JSON list of C-alpha atoms in Angstrom, two decimals:
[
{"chain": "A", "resi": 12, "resn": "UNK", "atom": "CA", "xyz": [88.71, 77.53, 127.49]},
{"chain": "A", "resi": 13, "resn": "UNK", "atom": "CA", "xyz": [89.27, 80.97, 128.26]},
{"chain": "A", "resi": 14, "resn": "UNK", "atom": "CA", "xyz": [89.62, 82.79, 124.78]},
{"chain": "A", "resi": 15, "resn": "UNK", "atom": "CA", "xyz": [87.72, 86.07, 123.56]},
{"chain": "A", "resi": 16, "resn": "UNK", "atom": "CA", "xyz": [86.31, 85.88, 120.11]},
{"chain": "A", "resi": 17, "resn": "UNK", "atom": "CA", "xyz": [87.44, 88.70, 117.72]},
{"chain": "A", "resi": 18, "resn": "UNK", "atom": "CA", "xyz": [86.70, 89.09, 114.67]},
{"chain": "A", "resi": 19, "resn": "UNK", "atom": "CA", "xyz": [90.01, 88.31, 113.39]},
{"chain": "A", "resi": 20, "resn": "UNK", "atom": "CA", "xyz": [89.96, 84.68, 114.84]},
{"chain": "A", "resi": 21, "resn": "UNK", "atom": "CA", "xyz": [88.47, 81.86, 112.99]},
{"chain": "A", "resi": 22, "resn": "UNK", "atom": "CA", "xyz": [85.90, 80.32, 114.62]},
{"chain": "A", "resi": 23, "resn": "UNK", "atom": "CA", "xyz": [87.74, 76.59, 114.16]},
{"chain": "A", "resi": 24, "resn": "UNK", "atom": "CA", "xyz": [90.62, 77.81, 116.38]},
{"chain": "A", "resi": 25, "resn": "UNK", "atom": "CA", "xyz": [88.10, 79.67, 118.53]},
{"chain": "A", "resi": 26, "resn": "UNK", "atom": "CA", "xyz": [86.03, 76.18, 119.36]},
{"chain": "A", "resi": 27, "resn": "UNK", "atom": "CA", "xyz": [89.61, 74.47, 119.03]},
{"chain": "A", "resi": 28, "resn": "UNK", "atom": "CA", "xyz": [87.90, 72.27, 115.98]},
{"chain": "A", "resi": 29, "resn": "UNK", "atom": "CA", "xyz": [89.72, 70.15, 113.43]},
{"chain": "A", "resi": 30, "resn": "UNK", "atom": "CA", "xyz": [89.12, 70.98, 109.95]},
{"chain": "A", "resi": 31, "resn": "UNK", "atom": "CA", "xyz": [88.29, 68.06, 107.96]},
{"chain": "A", "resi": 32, "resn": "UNK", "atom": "CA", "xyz": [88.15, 69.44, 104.83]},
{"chain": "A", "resi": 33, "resn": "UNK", "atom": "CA", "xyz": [91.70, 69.70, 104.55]},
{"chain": "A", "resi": 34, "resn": "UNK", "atom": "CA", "xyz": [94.47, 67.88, 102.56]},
{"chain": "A", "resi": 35, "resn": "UNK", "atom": "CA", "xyz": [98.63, 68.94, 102.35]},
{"chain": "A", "resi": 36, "resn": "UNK", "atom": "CA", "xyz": [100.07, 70.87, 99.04]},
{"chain": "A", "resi": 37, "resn": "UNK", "atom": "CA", "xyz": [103.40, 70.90, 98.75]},
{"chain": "A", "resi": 38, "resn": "UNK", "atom": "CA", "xyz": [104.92, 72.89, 101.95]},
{"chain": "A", "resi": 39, "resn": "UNK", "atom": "CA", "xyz": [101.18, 74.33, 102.41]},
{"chain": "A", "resi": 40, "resn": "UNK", "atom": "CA", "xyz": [97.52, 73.67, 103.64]},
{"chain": "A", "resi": 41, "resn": "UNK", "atom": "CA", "xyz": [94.97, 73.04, 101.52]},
{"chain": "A", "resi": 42, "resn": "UNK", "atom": "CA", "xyz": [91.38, 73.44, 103.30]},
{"chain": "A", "resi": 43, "resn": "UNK", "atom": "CA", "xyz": [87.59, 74.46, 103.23]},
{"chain": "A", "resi": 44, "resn": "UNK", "atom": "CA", "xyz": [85.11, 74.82, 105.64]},
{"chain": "A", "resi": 45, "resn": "UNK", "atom": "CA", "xyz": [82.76, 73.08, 104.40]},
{"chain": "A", "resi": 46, "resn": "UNK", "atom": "CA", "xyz": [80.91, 71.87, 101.28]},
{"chain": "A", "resi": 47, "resn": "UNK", "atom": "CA", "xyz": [79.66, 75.01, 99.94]},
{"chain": "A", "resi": 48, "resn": "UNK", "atom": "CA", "xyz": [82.61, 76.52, 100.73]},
{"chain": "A", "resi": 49, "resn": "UNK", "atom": "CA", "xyz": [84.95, 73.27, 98.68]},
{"chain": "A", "resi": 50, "resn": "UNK", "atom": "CA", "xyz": [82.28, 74.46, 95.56]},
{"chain": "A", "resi": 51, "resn": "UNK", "atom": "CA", "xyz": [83.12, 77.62, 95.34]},
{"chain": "A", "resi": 52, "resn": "UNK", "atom": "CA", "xyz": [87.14, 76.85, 95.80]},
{"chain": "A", "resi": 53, "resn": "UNK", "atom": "CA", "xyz": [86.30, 74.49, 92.80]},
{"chain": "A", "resi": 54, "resn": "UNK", "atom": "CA", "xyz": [84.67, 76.83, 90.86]},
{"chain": "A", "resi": 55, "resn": "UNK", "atom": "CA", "xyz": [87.40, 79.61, 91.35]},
{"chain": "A", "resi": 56, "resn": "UNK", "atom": "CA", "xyz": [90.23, 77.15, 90.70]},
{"chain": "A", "resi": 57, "resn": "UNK", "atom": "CA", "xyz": [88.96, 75.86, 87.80]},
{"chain": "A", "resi": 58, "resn": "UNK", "atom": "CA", "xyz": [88.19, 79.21, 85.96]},
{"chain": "A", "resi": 59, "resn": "UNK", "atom": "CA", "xyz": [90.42, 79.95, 83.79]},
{"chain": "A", "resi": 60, "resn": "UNK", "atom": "CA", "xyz": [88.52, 83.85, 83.36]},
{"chain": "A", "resi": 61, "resn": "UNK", "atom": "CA", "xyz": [88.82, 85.47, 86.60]},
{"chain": "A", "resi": 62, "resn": "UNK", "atom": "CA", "xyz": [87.95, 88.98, 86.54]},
{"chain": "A", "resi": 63, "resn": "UNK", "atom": "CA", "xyz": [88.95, 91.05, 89.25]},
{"chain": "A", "resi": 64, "resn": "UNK", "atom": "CA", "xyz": [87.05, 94.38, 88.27]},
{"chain": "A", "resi": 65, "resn": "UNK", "atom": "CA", "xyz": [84.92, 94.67, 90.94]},
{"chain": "A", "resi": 66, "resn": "UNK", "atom": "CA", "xyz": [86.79, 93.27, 93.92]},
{"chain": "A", "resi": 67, "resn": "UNK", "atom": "CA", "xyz": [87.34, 95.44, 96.90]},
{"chain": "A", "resi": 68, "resn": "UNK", "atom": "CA", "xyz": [89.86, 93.75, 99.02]},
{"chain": "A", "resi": 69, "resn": "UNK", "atom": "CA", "xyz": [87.73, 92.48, 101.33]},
{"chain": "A", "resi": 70, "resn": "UNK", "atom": "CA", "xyz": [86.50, 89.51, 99.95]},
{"chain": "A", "resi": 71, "resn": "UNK", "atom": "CA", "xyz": [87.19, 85.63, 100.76]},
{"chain": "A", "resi": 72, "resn": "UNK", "atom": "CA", "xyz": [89.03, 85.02, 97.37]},
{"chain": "A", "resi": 73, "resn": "UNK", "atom": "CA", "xyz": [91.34, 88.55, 98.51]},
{"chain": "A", "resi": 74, "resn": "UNK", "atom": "CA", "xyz": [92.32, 86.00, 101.81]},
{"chain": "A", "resi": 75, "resn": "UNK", "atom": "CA", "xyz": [93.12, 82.87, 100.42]},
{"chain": "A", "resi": 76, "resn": "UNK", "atom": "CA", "xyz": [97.02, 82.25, 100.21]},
{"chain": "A", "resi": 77, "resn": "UNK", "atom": "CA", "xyz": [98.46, 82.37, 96.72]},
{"chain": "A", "resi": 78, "resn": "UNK", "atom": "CA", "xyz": [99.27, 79.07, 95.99]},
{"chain": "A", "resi": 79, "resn": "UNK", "atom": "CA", "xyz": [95.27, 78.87, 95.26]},
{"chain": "A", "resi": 80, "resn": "UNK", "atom": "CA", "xyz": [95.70, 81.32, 92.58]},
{"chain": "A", "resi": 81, "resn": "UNK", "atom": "CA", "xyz": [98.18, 80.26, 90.31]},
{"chain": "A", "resi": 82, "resn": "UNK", "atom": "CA", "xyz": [97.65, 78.63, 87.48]},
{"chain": "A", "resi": 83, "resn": "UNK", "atom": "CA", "xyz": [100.43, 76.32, 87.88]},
{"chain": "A", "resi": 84, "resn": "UNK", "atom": "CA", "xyz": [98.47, 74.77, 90.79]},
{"chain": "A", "resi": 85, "resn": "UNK", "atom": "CA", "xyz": [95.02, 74.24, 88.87]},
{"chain": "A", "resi": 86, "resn": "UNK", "atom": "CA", "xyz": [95.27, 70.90, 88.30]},
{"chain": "A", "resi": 87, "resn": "UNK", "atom": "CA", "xyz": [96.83, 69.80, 91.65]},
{"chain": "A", "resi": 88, "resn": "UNK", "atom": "CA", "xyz": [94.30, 71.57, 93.77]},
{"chain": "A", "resi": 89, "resn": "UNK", "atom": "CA", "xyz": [91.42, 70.80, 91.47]},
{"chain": "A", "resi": 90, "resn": "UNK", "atom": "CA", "xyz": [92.57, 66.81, 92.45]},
{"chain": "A", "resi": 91, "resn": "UNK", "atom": "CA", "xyz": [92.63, 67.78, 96.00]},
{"chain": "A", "resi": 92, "resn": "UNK", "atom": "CA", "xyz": [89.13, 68.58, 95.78]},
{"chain": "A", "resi": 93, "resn": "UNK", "atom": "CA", "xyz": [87.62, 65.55, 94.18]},
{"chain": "A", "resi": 94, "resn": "UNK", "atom": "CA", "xyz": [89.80, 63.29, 96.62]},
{"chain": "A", "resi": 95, "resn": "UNK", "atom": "CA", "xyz": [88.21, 65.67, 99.62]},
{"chain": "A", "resi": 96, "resn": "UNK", "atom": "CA", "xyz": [84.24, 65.63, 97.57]},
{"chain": "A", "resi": 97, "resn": "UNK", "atom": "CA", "xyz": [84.38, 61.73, 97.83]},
{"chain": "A", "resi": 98, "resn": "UNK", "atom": "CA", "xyz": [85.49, 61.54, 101.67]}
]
């Protein structure tokens, strides 16, 4: 392997590692890391408060891809998880 890391690189395509936490939603990926990382997807996903007050921009729920925002996807996703919680 001759790759640099950078900070912009995840470290799954650094190490060239599957992610196994992962399932397919509609023309997208869902995924987490790992199983701290599925809780707190669940807990975001199923909130239906989400304040946004003190964000900065920088934070992982600023990265994830908008599909796991919507509202329209709650459900959905929120099955995803429980299928990928009793893997």
């Amino acid at each position: 392997m001759n790759q640099t890391a950078s900070i912009q690189m995840p470290a799954n395509a650094f190490f060239d590692a599957e992610i196994w936490l992962q399932s397919s939603f509609k023309n997208e990926l869902f995924y987490a890391f790992n199983d701290k990382h599925l809780d707190y997807l669940e807990r975001y996903i199923n909130a239906t408060l989400r304040e946004h007050k003190d964000r900065t921009g920088f934070t992982l729920l600023e990265k994830l891809p908008k599909f796991y925002h919507e509202a329209k996807n709650r459900v959905a996703l929120l099955k995803i998880i429980a299928r990928l919680k009793a893997k």
